[in-house]
């Protein structure tokens, strides 16, 4: 026997097994005889592999798709016909040839009955001969069993004679597939309805090949799918359209219920009835999950025999259980808890399924199951990463009358892993405020954990009163002692709010920018220094600048701009300038415009942070006209407290005439935050020369959206939760919602009477 060397393993050789010509001819004649004498749609010979101890498919003959339902290999003690026949030494009849299930009666099966005979003679055990019939042909009677036993005995004797002459009788690495042409035998794909659904009428093999094409396309499309929309699109193109269904719904299994993850076609009613339904009900979708097999309802017929149910105008449906990735476990069989969802198809007219169609539907479900599971796991992983990122970023930005701040965090589009970018605003003694932006290299739990450690260290050192250079120097020394190979960059800006003197320290990070009152943008230059974690002699150096009142500072990470640009600082400067901030502009709206100028979501390979701070000046006339309220999560008196906070603040500022309207607006926005965000809520109030500005911050990223009024009961019910925002829109001069690293800020402005 020849051998070949495996790349990368010079000392190991793998035998280049091929099926010998004599053995192949013998097996082909045996398969052809078995198919003819037993009226089978497919037949296969399994030979024992002495190296692995498994039964391996050596040659499979028949038509498509039945030949693709047969397993490629099985353990000798597997509960399937071929293995049981060899173990028992006699003919065994089962109804499921697929070695994927540990309970053949409860789990889904292809629509074929399988029988197998052992290949044993004179003490030699070669394997088994198996045949498949469509279930519509009936089972195997005693005469069939006798014929199969005789065929198996003759094949075993022939193989024994070949082995006696020195011929090697072993399975190849992959089975050989051969067509078995049988004169006078028609395909069972239904053509009685008039139009031929699959292939060309009268052309042998056309229907089977046409059935297999959408299956192949579905596999290719699902391999590339990364979102549920792409999975639904593939199912719509390759399942719903070829089978002429009017509706498609995909649902996942979770917490004992079915949850719709995608739908297409005329599917609103089907999706509404299915979403949230229990697995214990008698609904067809729940039965498909429990029984692990195709379930039909209405005017669908599971078999292509007999008359179709009458067309009474009611829809009919087919429900396919979706099984997850079986390769995540060691056993080759799928347990009962591995059903991850169900695919629902709904039809306008009566529908029945041929055995070939049922087999292809089962194969399609086997493709869709892992895809749905993979995308759902990716979604959950992304949600977990997003939640972790929120917890690691500062819950609330420190703010003073002299300095207004806002921040944004934008995740990378090319990964679901959490990133290592962060920002912070720290109030320190002496009326100074420290602004921080940092970036830990890489993505993943290690980067996120390291980011949390570095952020805590910067806060601790800055709070102790250390200058920016000392803060970076000490943080870098800490990173060097943490035993990690990851590096980090950082920018620390200390702003004295009494005179605008600003000290900048960098650790390999992009320098901050400042937009002056005249809208001109300049770079706050400072020595670049080395990243944190790089041990070099010498201390970090800083540079001082003076920031004018009305100026806006921008700290950011390199993910904010396109990584392909030659000059990152110049690109950030252009992005900052295009935001067009004026002295009286809303900082939240300005941040939104800067983020809108970033590279598109699909182009972002790195996460990014943006921190904006407007220096109002030391002699701010409205310094005393600011207020802050913090509400605990699930505070039952939170709305009442917010109304009182607004009333007391406006009374103190001499603006009682605005109190009633602003209290009503505060009630709506705070109620939304407490109910839908499920987090603590911060309310900030500031009176400017011409308007009152309110900001409500929570941890939910989804923006509040006013729902349109509807005349239907369904539409009215769905719109109920968004109607209060119409009051906000009517009573304010401007309002919007801005996402940030830990959720969102809903900001609004009301014009002071007389302005």
XYZ file of C-alpha atoms in Angstrom:
755
model
C 0.000 0.000 0.000
C 1.350 3.399 -0.933
C 1.633 6.222 1.536
C 2.041 9.996 1.514
C 3.582 12.499 3.890
C 1.254 14.900 5.657
C 2.401 18.536 5.492
C 3.903 19.619 8.783
C 4.181 16.053 10.105
C 7.229 14.565 8.420
C 7.318 11.519 10.686
C 3.688 10.560 10.162
C 2.333 8.886 7.065
C -1.299 8.378 6.108
C -2.155 5.519 3.755
C -3.545 6.761 0.467
C -6.562 4.445 0.421
C -8.452 4.075 -2.821
C -11.075 1.533 -3.717
C -9.574 -1.160 -5.919
C -11.122 -1.821 -9.302
C -12.138 -5.414 -8.511
C -13.744 -4.435 -5.211
C -15.511 -1.459 -6.791
C -17.001 -3.634 -9.550
C -18.254 -6.193 -7.031
C -19.826 -3.541 -4.800
C -21.517 -1.802 -7.740
C -23.136 -5.040 -8.948
C -24.329 -5.753 -5.413
C -25.887 -2.301 -5.029
C -27.595 -2.521 -8.413
C -29.020 -5.956 -7.633
C -30.196 -4.830 -4.186
C -31.931 -1.749 -5.589
C -33.635 -3.781 -8.335
C -34.781 -6.724 -6.218
C -35.939 -4.644 -3.230
C -37.340 -1.658 -5.161
C -34.993 0.693 -3.261
C -34.262 4.338 -3.979
C -30.722 3.960 -2.641
C -28.345 1.305 -1.368
C -24.980 1.377 0.386
C -22.143 -0.927 1.438
C -20.438 -0.225 4.764
C -17.042 -1.834 5.410
C -15.239 -2.132 8.725
C -12.223 0.121 9.176
C -9.741 -1.813 11.299
C -7.856 1.352 12.289
C -10.806 3.270 13.733
C -13.137 0.348 14.400
C -15.954 2.188 12.619
C -18.236 1.185 9.824
C -17.539 3.473 6.882
C -19.661 4.026 3.796
C -17.600 2.609 0.923
C -20.049 2.867 -1.979
C -23.485 4.495 -2.154
C -25.766 4.079 -5.149
C -29.126 5.546 -6.089
C -30.735 8.841 -6.952
C -30.582 12.295 -5.475
C -31.447 13.302 -2.758
C -31.781 9.886 -1.001
C -28.083 9.071 -1.442
C -27.193 12.168 0.611
C -29.256 11.067 3.611
C -27.024 8.077 4.345
C -24.344 8.512 7.026
C -20.679 8.485 6.099
C -19.587 6.465 9.135
C -20.893 5.052 12.410
C -19.609 3.369 15.529
C -20.053 -0.425 15.669
C -22.436 -0.050 18.621
C -24.475 2.787 17.094
C -28.262 2.298 17.166
C -28.637 2.180 13.385
C -29.499 -0.501 10.911
C -26.034 -1.214 9.475
C -24.286 -1.381 12.852
C -27.082 -3.401 14.459
C -27.182 -5.851 11.569
C -23.458 -6.531 11.880
C -23.708 -6.845 15.656
C -26.775 -9.104 15.536
C -25.636 -11.223 12.599
C -28.997 -10.866 10.854
C -31.247 -8.478 8.937
C -32.340 -5.376 10.858
C -35.056 -2.956 9.737
C -35.228 0.656 10.958
C -36.888 3.790 9.628
C -34.023 6.272 10.134
C -30.657 5.899 8.408
C -29.074 9.098 9.842
C -26.698 8.445 12.805
C -27.379 11.798 14.406
C -30.006 10.918 16.969
C -29.947 8.876 20.120
C -33.704 8.236 20.147
C -34.957 7.068 16.779
C -38.607 7.343 17.706
C -38.646 10.872 19.140
C -36.113 12.610 16.912
C -36.547 13.740 13.286
C -35.856 11.350 10.481
C -35.714 11.317 6.714
C -38.788 9.861 4.961
C -37.160 6.529 4.169
C -37.305 3.039 5.664
C -33.911 1.361 5.899
C -32.979 -2.290 6.159
C -29.513 -3.812 6.479
C -27.944 -7.250 6.235
C -24.550 -8.258 7.681
C -21.607 -9.098 5.426
C -20.290 -12.084 7.378
C -18.947 -15.421 6.108
C -16.575 -18.092 7.409
C -15.782 -16.045 10.503
C -14.875 -12.956 8.475
C -16.789 -9.723 9.249
C -16.700 -7.232 6.401
C -19.557 -4.854 7.236
C -23.158 -4.431 6.121
C -25.352 -3.941 3.042
C -28.135 -1.345 3.506
C -31.091 -0.363 1.317
C -33.532 2.563 1.476
C -37.170 2.667 0.448
C -39.542 5.601 0.490
C -41.956 5.314 3.410
C -44.811 5.470 0.908
C -43.672 2.094 -0.464
C -44.373 0.396 2.825
C -42.058 -1.613 5.034
C -40.094 -4.820 4.467
C -41.926 -8.148 4.613
C -40.414 -11.556 5.265
C -39.714 -12.111 1.568
C -37.841 -8.813 1.403
C -35.791 -9.757 4.440
C -34.906 -13.113 2.897
C -33.859 -11.495 -0.397
C -31.682 -8.948 1.435
C -30.088 -11.650 3.572
C -29.243 -13.667 0.467
C -27.726 -10.632 -1.259
C -25.617 -9.910 1.796
C -24.418 -13.497 2.053
C -23.387 -13.619 -1.629
C -21.545 -10.282 -1.370
C -19.706 -11.467 1.739
C -18.601 -14.657 -0.023
C -17.373 -12.660 -3.029
C -15.399 -10.292 -0.799
C -13.951 -13.280 1.068
C -12.773 -14.778 -2.234
C -11.137 -11.463 -3.214
C -9.412 -11.247 0.144
C -8.190 -14.829 -0.266
C -6.487 -13.842 -3.517
C -4.685 -10.969 -1.777
C -7.024 -8.146 -2.686
C -7.236 -5.486 0.038
C -10.875 -5.017 1.113
C -10.918 -1.767 3.085
C -13.071 1.376 2.899
C -11.718 4.501 1.226
C -11.479 7.823 2.981
C -14.630 8.995 1.197
C -17.464 6.882 -0.225
C -17.835 6.371 -3.955
C -21.232 7.536 -5.250
C -22.749 5.854 -8.285
C -26.078 6.344 -10.089
C -28.290 3.317 -10.421
C -30.397 3.559 -13.564
C -33.521 1.453 -13.364
C -35.737 1.193 -16.421
C -39.397 1.995 -15.891
C -38.965 3.472 -12.406
C -40.361 7.021 -12.055
C -39.292 9.658 -9.561
C -41.716 10.163 -6.732
C -41.641 13.966 -6.833
C -45.283 14.959 -7.287
C -46.262 16.208 -10.744
C -49.998 15.656 -10.478
C -50.787 19.252 -9.611
C -50.136 20.425 -13.183
C -47.003 22.554 -13.297
C -43.787 20.689 -12.607
C -42.277 22.138 -9.440
C -38.878 20.460 -9.760
C -36.926 19.722 -12.939
C -38.297 18.710 -16.328
C -41.169 16.275 -16.677
C -40.063 12.905 -17.994
C -36.323 13.573 -17.655
C -34.854 11.007 -15.259
C -32.878 12.577 -12.415
C -33.946 16.134 -13.255
C -36.217 16.547 -10.243
C -33.626 15.247 -7.782
C -30.868 17.457 -9.147
C -33.170 20.505 -9.119
C -34.083 19.791 -5.498
C -30.445 19.644 -4.458
C -29.502 22.969 -6.054
C -31.317 25.251 -3.545
C -29.861 23.130 -0.746
C -26.343 23.789 -2.021
C -27.070 27.505 -2.438
C -28.548 27.638 1.068
C -25.409 26.076 2.520
C -23.172 28.578 0.730
C -25.240 31.588 1.797
C -25.533 30.467 5.421
C -21.780 29.933 5.651
C -21.346 33.635 4.912
C -24.240 34.883 7.060
C -23.271 36.951 10.102
C -26.637 38.540 10.918
C -30.144 37.185 11.332
C -31.301 39.301 8.385
C -28.817 37.433 6.197
C -30.036 34.069 7.531
C -33.647 35.024 6.819
C -32.636 36.257 3.368
C -30.974 32.943 2.579
C -34.017 30.997 3.805
C -36.336 33.219 1.778
C -34.318 32.696 -1.410
C -33.534 28.983 -1.024
C -36.468 27.573 0.979
C -39.501 29.837 0.861
C -39.337 30.708 -2.861
C -38.458 27.245 -4.303
C -41.193 25.534 -2.237
C -43.643 28.321 -3.194
C -44.529 29.243 0.383
C -46.243 32.553 1.036
C -44.684 33.125 4.469
C -41.537 32.180 6.361
C -40.853 32.590 10.091
C -37.712 31.589 11.973
C -37.984 31.257 15.751
C -35.425 30.354 18.396
C -36.003 28.317 21.550
C -35.358 29.977 24.892
C -36.738 29.782 28.431
C -39.345 27.221 27.413
C -40.780 29.422 24.663
C -40.397 30.277 20.993
C -39.101 33.727 20.060
C -39.340 35.029 16.494
C -35.922 36.086 15.206
C -36.906 36.811 11.610
C -39.713 36.486 9.094
C -40.544 37.169 5.456
C -43.528 37.241 3.140
C -47.125 37.517 4.366
C -45.993 36.523 7.828
C -47.345 39.123 10.284
C -50.106 36.944 11.762
C -47.919 33.850 11.882
C -45.079 35.726 13.599
C -47.424 37.410 16.096
C -49.017 34.107 17.110
C -45.671 32.347 17.373
C -43.659 34.937 19.324
C -43.525 34.043 23.000
C -45.654 30.901 22.637
C -44.879 28.057 25.022
C -43.302 24.763 24.037
C -45.928 22.883 26.042
C -48.791 23.948 23.763
C -50.383 21.888 21.009
C -49.353 24.379 18.337
C -47.613 22.773 15.321
C -44.384 24.721 15.892
C -44.155 23.505 19.499
C -44.915 19.941 18.411
C -42.143 20.119 15.807
C -39.679 21.075 18.548
C -40.890 18.394 20.964
C -41.137 15.598 18.380
C -37.961 16.625 16.464
C -39.652 15.971 13.140
C -41.542 17.697 10.343
C -45.034 18.720 11.465
C -47.716 19.849 9.034
C -50.957 21.696 9.696
C -54.077 22.767 7.837
C -54.239 21.452 4.290
C -50.677 20.151 4.114
C -50.209 16.456 3.544
C -46.954 14.945 4.843
C -46.893 12.247 2.167
C -47.282 12.453 -1.592
C -50.016 9.799 -1.746
C -53.786 9.992 -1.769
C -55.965 12.995 -2.473
C -55.116 16.432 -1.098
C -57.361 17.924 1.604
C -60.104 20.162 0.197
C -59.292 23.835 -0.343
C -61.372 25.528 2.342
C -59.552 28.878 2.174
C -57.542 28.356 5.350
C -53.728 28.489 5.218
C -51.600 25.383 5.581
C -48.155 25.097 7.073
C -45.012 23.028 7.519
C -42.814 23.279 10.632
C -39.187 22.122 10.650
C -37.172 21.721 13.876
C -33.760 23.389 13.719
C -30.961 21.446 15.395
C -27.806 23.188 16.617
C -24.206 22.402 15.799
C -23.643 18.777 16.700
C -19.869 19.205 16.557
C -19.774 21.067 19.860
C -20.186 17.742 21.655
C -18.092 14.606 21.526
C -20.924 12.196 20.809
C -22.015 11.786 17.180
C -25.689 11.939 18.181
C -27.853 14.914 19.025
C -29.599 15.041 22.376
C -33.122 16.307 22.949
C -31.904 19.675 24.221
C -30.080 20.499 20.983
C -33.136 21.816 19.119
C -32.443 25.543 18.874
C -35.470 26.704 16.914
C -38.083 26.040 14.267
C -38.609 27.098 10.645
C -42.252 27.726 9.762
C -43.559 27.766 6.196
C -47.113 28.781 5.326
C -48.850 28.026 2.014
C -51.878 29.496 0.257
C -53.233 26.285 -1.219
C -53.169 22.584 -0.414
C -49.647 21.189 -0.264
C -48.197 17.718 -0.001
C -44.564 16.659 0.175
C -42.837 13.874 -1.688
C -40.183 11.823 0.155
C -37.503 13.678 -1.801
C -38.926 17.042 -0.743
C -39.141 15.961 2.880
C -35.538 14.754 2.750
C -34.332 18.058 1.313
C -36.346 20.027 3.875
C -34.683 18.015 6.624
C -31.253 18.756 5.111
C -32.131 22.449 4.868
C -33.173 22.472 8.506
C -29.841 20.850 9.368
C -28.112 23.792 7.644
C -30.288 26.509 9.170
C -30.034 25.226 12.740
C -26.296 25.873 13.230
C -26.599 29.198 11.394
C -29.406 30.422 13.672
C -27.503 29.161 16.694
C -24.276 30.855 15.582
C -25.930 34.209 14.907
C -27.914 34.094 18.161
C -24.763 33.258 20.115
C -22.987 36.116 18.354
C -25.817 38.478 19.268
C -25.697 37.377 22.897
C -21.928 37.688 22.924
C -22.134 41.177 21.468
C -24.744 42.153 24.063
C -22.491 40.787 26.806
C -19.509 42.708 25.426
C -21.571 45.871 25.195
C -22.813 45.439 28.765
C -19.265 44.864 30.022
C -18.055 47.931 28.171
C -20.792 50.033 29.762
C -19.846 48.837 33.232
C -16.188 49.686 32.690
C -16.804 53.227 31.448
C -17.644 55.974 33.968
C -21.325 55.896 34.929
C -21.567 59.704 35.170
C -19.263 62.421 33.889
C -18.254 65.001 36.455
C -19.516 68.433 35.536
C -19.158 71.925 36.960
C -20.690 75.297 36.053
C -17.387 76.222 34.390
C -17.065 73.015 32.338
C -19.729 71.172 30.365
C -18.854 67.676 29.118
C -20.223 64.861 27.002
C -18.737 61.633 25.626
C -19.352 58.937 23.048
C -18.183 55.343 22.666
C -18.441 53.682 19.242
C -17.750 49.919 18.991
C -15.823 48.329 16.148
C -17.862 46.802 13.329
C -15.517 43.895 12.578
C -15.680 42.187 15.957
C -18.194 41.385 18.676
C -15.444 41.544 21.286
C -15.305 44.335 23.804
C -12.667 46.997 23.155
C -10.121 48.715 25.384
C -10.893 52.398 24.736
C -12.030 54.586 27.616
C -12.639 58.168 28.704
C -13.077 59.909 32.040
C -13.701 63.290 33.669
C -12.267 63.712 37.187
C -12.820 66.651 39.520
C -9.753 67.335 41.701
C -9.001 69.917 44.407
C -8.121 73.493 43.427
C -11.010 73.891 40.953
C -9.208 71.702 38.452
C -10.802 69.114 36.168
C -8.827 66.247 34.624
C -9.939 64.943 31.204
C -8.731 61.487 30.145
C -8.867 59.391 26.962
C -7.073 56.057 26.635
C -6.761 53.021 24.392
C -5.618 49.507 25.316
C -4.506 47.527 22.276
C -6.530 44.588 21.049
C -10.062 43.402 21.702
C -11.334 40.883 24.184
C -11.724 40.239 27.879
C -8.034 40.832 28.636
C -8.076 44.240 26.945
C -11.279 45.211 28.731
C -10.029 44.047 32.118
C -6.754 45.909 31.645
C -8.672 49.014 30.613
C -10.653 48.853 33.846
C -7.446 48.583 35.879
C -5.779 51.498 34.099
C -8.840 53.692 34.372
C -8.997 53.040 38.109
C -5.305 53.836 38.473
C -5.625 57.136 36.585
C -8.598 58.150 38.734
C -6.722 57.281 41.928
C -3.511 59.117 41.017
C -5.362 62.182 39.699
C -7.582 62.358 42.770
C -4.484 62.322 44.976
C -3.486 65.582 43.301
C -0.678 64.393 41.030
C 0.090 66.400 37.904
C -0.617 64.810 34.485
C 3.003 63.688 33.942
C 3.087 61.954 37.309
C -0.308 60.350 36.680
C 0.908 58.815 33.413
C 4.299 57.842 34.846
C 2.760 56.020 37.807
C 0.101 54.350 35.667
C 2.789 53.127 33.246
C 4.796 51.689 36.126
C 1.674 49.887 37.356
C 1.046 48.424 33.903
C 4.616 47.124 33.760
C 4.012 45.238 37.018
C 0.738 43.636 35.878
C 2.532 40.977 33.819
C 0.752 41.618 30.516
C 2.141 41.993 27.019
C -0.506 44.534 26.062
C 0.374 48.195 25.674
C -1.854 51.217 26.130
C -1.890 54.853 25.059
C -3.301 57.679 27.126
C -3.974 61.414 27.062
C -4.372 63.345 30.335
C -5.455 66.988 30.293
C -5.648 69.012 33.533
C -7.737 72.186 33.153
C -7.709 74.934 35.763
C -11.225 76.371 35.578
C -10.156 79.633 37.238
C -7.895 80.832 34.412
C -8.067 78.232 31.591
C -4.463 77.060 32.030
C -4.291 73.545 30.597
C -1.518 70.984 31.091
C -1.306 68.163 28.554
C 0.532 64.854 29.006
C 0.602 62.117 26.341
C 1.643 58.477 26.387
C 1.786 57.666 22.686
C -1.766 58.970 22.274
C -3.134 61.442 19.678
C -2.939 65.009 21.026
C -6.167 66.796 22.035
C -7.749 69.491 19.906
C -9.370 72.752 20.882
C -11.945 74.805 18.982
C -11.775 78.433 20.044
C -14.662 80.896 20.319
C -13.938 81.908 16.710
C -14.431 78.268 15.565
C -10.746 77.919 14.719
C -9.260 74.490 15.539
C -5.738 74.052 16.897
C -3.760 71.129 18.280
C -2.729 71.226 21.937
C 0.794 70.056 21.223
C 2.743 68.033 23.787
C 5.682 65.602 23.715
C 4.309 62.275 22.431
C 6.319 60.168 24.940
C 6.051 56.362 24.844
C 2.971 54.198 25.395
C 2.153 52.852 28.826
C 3.940 49.578 29.457
C 7.138 50.552 27.616
C 9.921 50.856 30.166
C 12.449 53.553 29.184
C 14.634 55.786 31.351
C 13.431 59.328 31.945
C 10.114 60.827 32.980
C 7.128 61.832 30.919
C 7.106 65.458 29.742
C 4.138 67.814 29.462
C 3.251 71.154 27.892
C 0.995 73.963 29.077
C -1.570 75.919 27.060
C -4.207 78.522 27.860
C -7.775 77.834 26.773
C -10.126 80.772 26.232
C -13.676 80.807 27.646
C -16.138 79.391 25.124
C -13.556 76.931 23.755
C -14.356 73.235 23.243
C -11.700 70.568 23.876
C -11.778 67.232 22.067
C -10.021 64.111 23.336
C -10.346 60.983 21.205
C -8.831 57.631 20.293
C -7.449 56.714 16.873
C -10.535 54.677 15.962
C -12.399 57.947 15.411
C -10.817 58.425 11.977
C -10.089 56.231 8.987
C -6.918 54.227 9.771
C -5.792 54.511 6.143
C -5.221 58.281 6.308
C -1.541 59.317 6.446
C -2.032 62.023 9.100
C -4.365 60.965 11.901
C -4.264 64.334 13.697
C -5.089 66.241 10.508
C -8.041 63.921 9.837
C -9.323 64.387 13.393
C -8.921 68.155 13.051
C -10.998 68.148 9.867
C -13.646 66.008 11.557
C -13.732 68.376 14.529
C -13.973 71.464 12.336
C -16.783 69.998 10.240
C -18.870 69.647 13.403
C -19.343 73.451 13.318
C -19.786 74.185 17.009
C -20.725 77.714 18.090
C -20.394 79.239 21.543
C -24.046 78.725 22.413
C -24.438 75.389 20.636
C -25.695 72.270 22.390
C -22.659 70.088 23.167
C -24.689 66.885 22.727
C -25.725 67.882 19.202
C -22.128 68.842 18.421
C -20.906 65.392 19.546
C -23.542 63.753 17.346
C -22.288 65.688 14.316
C -18.693 64.665 14.976
C -19.697 61.003 15.294
C -21.753 61.275 12.092
C -18.560 62.184 10.233
C -16.787 58.984 11.307
C -16.122 56.128 8.855
C -19.206 54.016 8.173
C -20.014 51.212 10.577
C -18.909 48.502 8.152
C -15.502 50.227 7.749
C -14.644 50.580 11.454
C -12.044 48.044 12.509
C -11.401 49.590 15.907
C -13.577 51.011 18.634
C -13.399 54.726 19.351
C -14.067 57.229 22.106
C -14.850 60.933 21.884
C -14.771 63.304 24.876
C -15.895 66.915 24.468
C -15.587 69.611 27.131
C -16.672 73.251 26.789
C -14.829 75.702 29.053
C -17.443 78.285 30.013
C -14.964 80.525 31.860
C -14.372 81.436 35.481
C -16.894 84.306 35.637
C -19.912 82.435 34.299
C -22.989 84.474 35.110
C -25.242 81.438 35.299
C -22.846 79.455 37.484
C -25.442 79.348 40.237
C -28.181 78.312 37.816
C -27.294 74.646 37.449
C -28.745 71.611 39.183
C -28.232 67.862 39.332
C -30.520 65.036 40.498
C -29.676 61.339 40.759
C -32.508 58.778 40.821
C -32.018 55.147 41.835
C -33.130 52.312 39.589
C -36.828 51.367 40.097
C -37.425 54.421 42.305
C -41.222 54.425 42.681
C -41.154 58.096 43.668
C -38.608 59.045 41.021
C -41.013 60.975 38.780
C -42.443 62.888 41.733
C -38.920 63.695 42.912
C -37.962 64.917 39.423
C -40.991 67.202 39.272
C -40.110 68.662 42.671
C -36.498 69.150 41.594
C -37.629 71.106 38.518
C -40.121 73.212 40.500
C -37.585 74.084 43.228
C -34.844 74.944 40.710
C -37.031 77.228 38.592
C -38.412 78.932 41.689
C -34.884 79.667 42.881
C -33.972 81.096 39.466
C -37.086 83.246 39.200
C -38.549 81.260 36.308
C -41.766 79.977 37.920
C -43.792 80.704 34.759
C -41.994 77.820 33.012
C -42.448 75.354 35.856
C -45.689 73.645 34.801
C -44.573 72.868 31.241
C -41.080 71.764 32.252
C -42.453 69.537 35.017
C -44.729 67.816 32.477
C -41.825 67.305 30.079
C -39.613 66.008 32.900
C -42.333 63.550 33.922
C -42.486 62.032 30.430
C -38.743 61.765 29.867
C -37.891 60.479 33.369
C -40.755 57.966 33.220
C -39.379 56.573 29.948
C -35.909 56.283 31.458
C -37.053 54.542 34.650
C -39.359 52.103 32.855
C -37.381 51.192 29.740
C -33.726 51.622 30.734
C -33.810 49.637 33.973
C -30.944 51.692 35.417
C -30.156 54.700 37.566
C -31.149 58.020 36.001
C -29.298 61.362 36.137
C -31.152 64.632 35.568
C -29.172 67.809 34.871
C -30.719 71.271 34.616
C -29.025 74.457 33.454
C -30.487 77.930 32.890
C -28.756 79.896 30.128
C -29.415 83.432 28.955
C -32.216 82.522 26.564
C -33.287 78.954 27.385
C -33.511 76.168 29.943
C -31.576 72.993 29.067
C -32.410 69.625 30.629
C -30.478 66.376 30.189
C -31.737 62.951 31.304
C -29.124 60.169 31.185
C -29.689 56.413 31.506
C -27.939 53.169 30.472
C -30.227 52.102 27.586
C -28.838 52.708 24.093
C -32.171 52.571 22.232
C -33.560 56.065 21.599
C -37.139 56.978 22.532
C -39.232 57.119 19.374
C -42.677 58.733 19.114
C -45.105 56.129 17.788
C -47.514 57.051 15.032
C -51.230 57.032 15.800
C -53.109 54.088 14.337
C -56.748 53.292 13.737
C -56.226 49.547 14.122
C -56.282 47.765 17.458
C -52.816 46.271 16.869
C -51.271 49.569 15.809
C -52.896 51.467 18.659
C -51.570 48.971 21.182
C -48.033 49.217 19.815
C -48.158 53.032 19.726
C -49.270 53.425 23.331
C -45.768 53.636 24.817
C -44.515 56.437 22.560
C -47.346 58.969 22.668
C -45.959 60.998 25.585
C -43.075 62.100 23.391
C -45.514 64.132 21.317
C -46.006 66.299 24.412
C -42.234 66.704 24.685
C -42.056 67.719 21.043
C -44.904 70.221 21.428
C -43.641 71.919 24.608
C -39.913 72.196 23.817
C -38.071 74.303 21.288
C -35.664 71.415 20.538
C -35.031 67.887 21.782
C -33.130 64.773 20.736
C -31.480 61.603 22.015
C -27.709 61.083 21.895
C -26.022 57.714 22.564
C -22.866 57.549 24.650
C -20.618 54.842 26.021
C -22.974 53.839 28.823
C -26.372 54.448 27.262
C -27.951 57.672 26.045
C -28.690 61.277 26.944
C -32.103 62.729 26.138
C -31.629 66.494 25.995
C -34.202 69.210 25.520
C -34.398 72.990 25.472
C -37.225 75.379 26.341
C -37.058 79.046 25.427
C -37.300 81.476 28.353
C -40.267 83.838 27.824
C -39.223 87.223 26.445
C -36.348 85.807 24.336
